């Protein structure tokens, strides 16, 4: 996406004050945070070089320079990796990872063995995420919890559900945190696939229709959703506290397996078991949305 590197660096500069890095603040500042000149000084590069980097005109920038900038801007591990990716997108992308032009849904890309693995989780809701956080496949319990099979294919997308479904705020008691994590993960995907027209269209749609999405997208937060806990107010079985694990799929760099892991013996586990019995009997309830 055009300007991604510069926008990211400016947003990281804005969150650090001169005092945070041992500098004395002087003069009136038109914008918050560090100036470009200060970042360049602390990173040990020329001001012109750093300006060219922010403008995306430094394709041959070295690891040492990026590491120095990351140190100055206090980037965490995910942000550091993201910086390297957006600073040198062509160097980080092999031909096999280039985003292909697609006109059909990608659900058929989920191989049979992975679908079988989903079905083996008989006590845990599970689903497969693809590019742009599209939901591509799920098990019976995941469907009973989330209602994926009853959604139009175009709506099986995490960001779209979080920001455009009016029931999402009721379903997620921690909706602000869920929304922020969703946008941070989507931006991470955007950095890896800067030429993805479908992703750009999704961002454009959400920006147009949701003020909350526009605000969060402008923050330039990046975060991988590898594990965590999600609270849900399910419309049938009630309050659920669901730890989850997100697993990489070997041989499928664009896919991930998400498994909810309710604590054995907990009230949530009992309610998930009730949901499973309904699913097995073909009487699964009608959830509003899922993430």
Short mmCIF file of C-alpha atoms in Angstrom, two decimals:
data_model
loop_
_atom_site.label_atom_id
_atom_site.label_comp_id
_atom_site.label_asym_id
_atom_site.label_seq_id
_atom_site.Cartn_x
_atom_site.Cartn_y
_atom_site.Cartn_z
CA UNK A 1 0.00 0.00 0.00
CA UNK A 2 1.36 3.38 -1.01
CA UNK A 3 3.01 5.36 1.78
CA UNK A 4 2.80 2.50 4.29
CA UNK A 5 6.43 2.75 5.39
CA UNK A 6 6.34 6.50 5.92
CA UNK A 7 3.00 6.41 7.73
CA UNK A 8 4.26 3.66 10.02
CA UNK A 9 7.50 5.44 10.91
CA UNK A 10 5.72 8.74 11.53
CA UNK A 11 3.21 7.03 13.83
CA UNK A 12 6.05 5.40 15.79
CA UNK A 13 7.92 8.72 16.05
CA UNK A 14 4.79 10.40 17.38
CA UNK A 15 4.51 8.14 20.41
CA UNK A 16 8.03 8.90 21.74
CA UNK A 17 8.95 12.18 23.39
CA UNK A 18 12.48 13.63 23.29
CA UNK A 19 12.72 13.12 27.04
CA UNK A 20 12.03 9.40 26.57
CA UNK A 21 15.31 9.03 24.69
CA UNK A 22 17.40 11.45 26.72
CA UNK A 23 17.05 14.52 24.50
CA UNK A 24 16.22 18.03 25.64
CA UNK A 25 13.09 19.38 24.02
CA UNK A 26 13.58 22.77 22.41
CA UNK A 27 11.48 25.01 20.24
CA UNK A 28 7.80 24.72 19.49
CA UNK A 29 6.83 21.36 18.02
CA UNK A 30 4.19 21.27 15.34
CA UNK A 31 3.70 17.54 15.75
CA UNK A 32 4.04 15.24 18.78
CA UNK A 33 6.98 12.97 19.32
CA UNK A 34 10.44 12.89 17.81
CA UNK A 35 11.46 14.91 14.79
CA UNK A 36 13.01 13.13 11.81
CA UNK A 37 16.30 14.88 12.56
CA UNK A 38 16.30 13.44 16.06
CA UNK A 39 15.60 9.90 14.87
CA UNK A 40 18.43 10.21 12.34
CA UNK A 41 20.84 11.49 15.01
CA UNK A 42 20.00 8.69 17.45
CA UNK A 43 20.14 6.02 14.72
CA UNK A 44 23.50 7.23 13.45
CA UNK A 45 22.42 8.09 9.90
CA UNK A 46 22.21 11.33 7.99
CA UNK A 47 18.99 13.33 8.07
CA UNK A 48 18.71 13.06 4.27
CA UNK A 49 19.08 9.29 4.43
CA UNK A 50 16.35 8.96 7.04
CA UNK A 51 14.02 11.28 5.12
CA UNK A 52 14.49 9.14 2.01
CA UNK A 53 13.70 6.07 4.10
CA UNK A 54 10.42 7.57 5.33
CA UNK A 55 9.58 8.49 1.76
CA UNK A 56 10.09 4.91 0.63
CA UNK A 57 13.15 5.75 -1.46
CA UNK A 58 15.56 3.42 0.36
CA UNK A 59 15.10 -0.06 -1.18
CA UNK A 60 18.71 -1.03 -0.41
CA UNK A 61 18.56 -0.05 3.26
CA UNK A 62 20.64 -2.40 5.39
CA UNK A 63 19.58 -4.53 8.33
CA UNK A 64 21.90 -2.49 10.53
CA UNK A 65 20.08 0.77 9.71
CA UNK A 66 16.65 -0.78 10.19
CA UNK A 67 17.79 -2.30 13.48
CA UNK A 68 19.06 1.09 14.64
CA UNK A 69 15.79 2.81 13.70
CA UNK A 70 13.84 0.06 15.46
CA UNK A 71 15.91 0.59 18.57
CA UNK A 72 15.36 4.35 18.57
CA UNK A 73 11.62 3.98 17.99
CA UNK A 74 11.39 1.21 20.60
CA UNK A 75 9.70 -1.25 18.28
CA UNK A 76 8.70 -4.61 19.67
CA UNK A 77 9.56 -7.85 17.87
CA UNK A 78 6.47 -7.81 15.66
CA UNK A 79 6.88 -4.14 14.77
CA UNK A 80 10.58 -4.68 14.02
CA UNK A 81 9.78 -7.52 11.61
CA UNK A 82 7.04 -5.41 10.06
CA UNK A 83 9.49 -2.54 9.50
CA UNK A 84 11.86 -4.84 7.63
CA UNK A 85 9.01 -6.13 5.49
CA UNK A 86 7.54 -2.79 4.45
CA UNK A 87 10.98 -1.23 3.96
CA UNK A 88 12.04 -3.95 1.51
CA UNK A 89 8.88 -5.65 0.20
CA UNK A 90 10.47 -7.07 -2.94
CA UNK A 91 13.39 -8.59 -1.06
CA UNK A 92 11.06 -10.31 1.41
CA UNK A 93 8.66 -11.78 -1.14
CA UNK A 94 9.44 -14.86 -3.18
CA UNK A 95 7.56 -15.55 -6.42
CA UNK A 96 5.51 -18.22 -4.64
CA UNK A 97 4.31 -15.64 -2.11
CA UNK A 98 3.24 -13.02 -4.62
CA UNK A 99 -0.45 -12.26 -4.38
CA UNK A 100 -2.19 -13.92 -7.33
CA UNK A 101 -5.07 -12.35 -9.16
CA UNK A 102 -8.22 -14.13 -7.99
CA UNK A 103 -11.83 -13.91 -9.00
CA UNK A 104 -13.14 -16.93 -7.03
CA UNK A 105 -13.41 -17.59 -3.29
CA UNK A 106 -10.32 -19.16 -1.73
CA UNK A 107 -12.14 -21.70 0.47
CA UNK A 108 -11.32 -24.49 -1.97
CA UNK A 109 -7.62 -23.98 -1.13
CA UNK A 110 -8.08 -25.67 2.26
CA UNK A 111 -6.71 -29.15 1.68
CA UNK A 112 -8.72 -32.23 2.71
CA UNK A 113 -6.24 -33.22 5.40
CA UNK A 114 -6.68 -29.89 7.15
CA UNK A 115 -10.46 -30.19 6.98
CA UNK A 116 -10.16 -33.65 8.54
CA UNK A 117 -7.98 -32.21 11.30
CA UNK A 118 -10.68 -29.65 12.07
CA UNK A 119 -13.24 -32.41 12.52
CA UNK A 120 -10.99 -34.17 15.03
CA UNK A 121 -11.50 -31.29 17.49
CA UNK A 122 -14.75 -32.62 18.94
CA UNK A 123 -14.64 -30.52 22.12
CA UNK A 124 -13.13 -27.33 20.73
CA UNK A 125 -14.53 -24.82 18.21
CA UNK A 126 -11.98 -24.43 15.44
CA UNK A 127 -11.69 -22.71 12.08
CA UNK A 128 -9.15 -21.82 9.40
CA UNK A 129 -8.24 -18.24 8.54
CA UNK A 130 -6.79 -17.19 5.22
CA UNK A 131 -5.64 -13.93 3.71
CA UNK A 132 -7.35 -10.76 4.91
CA UNK A 133 -8.67 -12.79 7.87
CA UNK A 134 -11.22 -14.59 5.72
CA UNK A 135 -12.81 -17.62 7.38
CA UNK A 136 -12.24 -20.51 4.96
CA UNK A 137 -13.24 -23.67 6.86
CA UNK A 138 -14.56 -24.73 10.28
CA UNK A 139 -15.62 -27.73 12.32
CA UNK A 140 -19.16 -28.53 13.47
CA UNK A 141 -18.65 -26.99 16.91
CA UNK A 142 -17.12 -23.89 15.40
CA UNK A 143 -20.18 -23.56 13.19
CA UNK A 144 -22.52 -24.06 16.13
CA UNK A 145 -20.71 -21.31 18.00
CA UNK A 146 -20.30 -18.94 15.10
CA UNK A 147 -22.85 -19.70 12.44
CA UNK A 148 -20.31 -19.59 9.60
CA UNK A 149 -22.37 -21.82 7.30
CA UNK A 150 -25.34 -19.47 7.58
CA UNK A 151 -23.33 -16.42 6.53
CA UNK A 152 -23.00 -15.34 2.91
CA UNK A 153 -19.48 -16.20 1.76
CA UNK A 154 -18.52 -12.53 1.41
CA UNK A 155 -19.34 -11.91 5.09
CA UNK A 156 -17.07 -14.65 6.45
CA UNK A 157 -14.35 -12.15 7.24
CA UNK A 158 -13.21 -11.16 10.73
CA UNK A 159 -12.75 -7.39 10.21
CA UNK A 160 -16.01 -7.09 8.30
CA UNK A 161 -17.89 -8.90 11.07
CA UNK A 162 -16.25 -6.89 13.85
CA UNK A 163 -16.97 -3.48 12.34
CA UNK A 164 -20.03 -3.86 10.12
CA UNK A 165 -22.22 -6.37 11.96
CA UNK A 166 -24.46 -4.43 14.39
CA UNK A 167 -24.53 -7.39 16.80
CA UNK A 168 -20.75 -7.53 17.26
CA UNK A 169 -20.64 -5.08 20.17
CA UNK A 170 -23.19 -7.13 22.05
CA UNK A 171 -21.45 -10.40 21.29
CA UNK A 172 -18.05 -9.20 22.50
CA UNK A 173 -18.10 -7.54 25.95
CA UNK A 174 -14.51 -6.45 25.22
CA UNK A 175 -15.35 -5.13 21.76
CA UNK A 176 -12.86 -2.20 21.83
CA UNK A 177 -9.98 -4.61 22.50
CA UNK A 178 -11.26 -7.11 19.90
CA UNK A 179 -11.55 -4.32 17.33
CA UNK A 180 -8.04 -3.00 18.02
CA UNK A 181 -6.48 -6.47 17.82
CA UNK A 182 -8.32 -7.19 14.57
CA UNK A 183 -7.06 -4.01 12.91
CA UNK A 184 -3.51 -4.57 14.16
CA UNK A 185 -3.48 -8.07 12.68
CA UNK A 186 -5.00 -6.87 9.40
CA UNK A 187 -2.32 -4.19 9.08
CA UNK A 188 0.33 -6.83 9.66
CA UNK A 189 -1.15 -8.76 6.73
CA UNK A 190 -1.21 -5.57 4.67
CA UNK A 191 2.51 -5.09 5.20
CA UNK A 192 3.24 -8.59 3.93
CA UNK A 193 1.03 -8.17 0.85
CA UNK A 194 1.25 -4.55 -0.20
CA UNK A 195 0.05 -5.27 -3.75
CA UNK A 196 -3.13 -7.08 -2.68
CA UNK A 197 -6.00 -5.25 -4.39
CA UNK A 198 -8.65 -7.21 -2.50
CA UNK A 199 -7.12 -6.19 0.81
CA UNK A 200 -6.99 -2.57 -0.30
CA UNK A 201 -10.66 -2.80 -1.27
CA UNK A 202 -11.53 -4.26 2.15
CA UNK A 203 -9.67 -1.49 3.96
CA UNK A 204 -11.42 1.08 1.77
CA UNK A 205 -14.84 -0.39 2.47
CA UNK A 206 -14.28 -0.53 6.23
CA UNK A 207 -12.81 2.97 6.29
CA UNK A 208 -15.85 4.30 4.46
CA UNK A 209 -18.41 2.55 6.63
CA UNK A 210 -16.82 2.60 10.11
CA UNK A 211 -15.40 5.60 11.94
CA UNK A 212 -13.91 3.26 14.54
CA UNK A 213 -12.03 1.36 11.86
CA UNK A 214 -10.69 4.59 10.33
CA UNK A 215 -9.39 5.71 13.71
CA UNK A 216 -7.74 2.40 14.54
CA UNK A 217 -6.25 2.01 11.06
CA UNK A 218 -4.67 5.46 11.36
CA UNK A 219 -2.89 4.35 14.55
CA UNK A 220 -0.68 1.96 12.53
CA UNK A 221 -0.57 -0.66 15.27
CA UNK A 222 0.72 -4.07 14.17
CA UNK A 223 0.25 -7.24 16.17
CA UNK A 224 0.11 -10.95 15.49
CA UNK A 225 -2.88 -12.75 17.03
CA UNK A 226 -1.05 -15.90 18.14
CA UNK A 227 -2.95 -16.61 21.35
CA UNK A 228 -5.18 -14.91 23.87
CA UNK A 229 -8.58 -15.01 25.55
CA UNK A 230 -11.84 -13.89 24.03
CA UNK A 231 -15.02 -13.26 25.98
CA UNK A 232 -18.32 -13.79 24.21
CA UNK A 233 -21.91 -13.17 25.24
CA UNK A 234 -23.44 -15.96 23.18
CA UNK A 235 -27.14 -15.40 22.46
CA UNK A 236 -28.09 -18.98 23.45
CA UNK A 237 -25.58 -20.51 25.88
CA UNK A 238 -24.62 -17.25 27.56
CA UNK A 239 -21.26 -15.89 28.74
CA UNK A 240 -18.17 -17.68 27.46
CA UNK A 241 -14.51 -17.16 28.30
CA UNK A 242 -12.55 -18.76 25.50
CA UNK A 243 -8.76 -19.00 25.41
CA UNK A 244 -7.53 -19.50 21.86
CA UNK A 245 -4.40 -20.62 20.05
CA UNK A 246 -3.53 -19.63 16.48
CA UNK A 247 -1.33 -22.21 14.77
CA UNK A 248 0.64 -21.89 11.54
CA UNK A 249 -0.27 -24.44 8.87
CA UNK A 250 2.85 -26.18 7.48
CA UNK A 251 3.19 -25.68 3.76
CA UNK A 252 0.44 -23.03 3.70
CA UNK A 253 2.01 -19.68 4.64
CA UNK A 254 -1.26 -17.76 4.17
CA UNK A 255 -3.37 -20.06 6.36
CA UNK A 256 -3.69 -20.39 10.13
CA UNK A 257 -5.69 -22.71 12.35
CA UNK A 258 -7.56 -21.07 15.24
CA UNK A 259 -8.70 -23.32 18.08
CA UNK A 260 -10.71 -22.22 21.11
CA UNK A 261 -9.54 -24.14 24.19
CA UNK A 262 -12.05 -23.82 27.05
CA UNK A 263 -10.57 -24.75 30.41
CA UNK A 264 -11.63 -28.28 31.40
CA UNK A 265 -14.25 -28.29 34.14
CA UNK A 266 -15.05 -24.60 33.71
CA UNK A 267 -18.51 -23.16 33.21
CA UNK A 268 -17.49 -22.27 29.67
CA UNK A 269 -16.50 -25.88 28.98
CA UNK A 270 -19.92 -27.03 30.20
CA UNK A 271 -21.67 -24.54 27.95
CA UNK A 272 -19.53 -25.53 24.98
CA UNK A 273 -20.45 -29.16 25.67
CA UNK A 274 -24.13 -28.17 25.60
CA UNK A 275 -23.54 -26.43 22.29
CA UNK A 276 -21.83 -29.54 20.98
CA UNK A 277 -24.81 -31.72 21.88
CA UNK A 278 -27.10 -29.38 19.99
CA UNK A 279 -24.76 -29.48 17.01
CA UNK A 280 -24.63 -33.29 17.06
CA UNK A 281 -28.42 -33.39 17.11
CA UNK A 282 -28.72 -31.01 14.21
CA UNK A 283 -30.30 -28.35 16.38
CA UNK A 284 -27.48 -25.84 16.62
CA UNK A 285 -28.60 -22.37 17.74
CA UNK A 286 -28.40 -19.30 15.57
CA UNK A 287 -25.44 -17.18 16.76
CA UNK A 288 -25.19 -13.62 15.50
CA UNK A 289 -21.52 -13.30 14.61
CA UNK A 290 -18.15 -14.80 15.38
CA UNK A 291 -14.55 -13.75 15.49
#
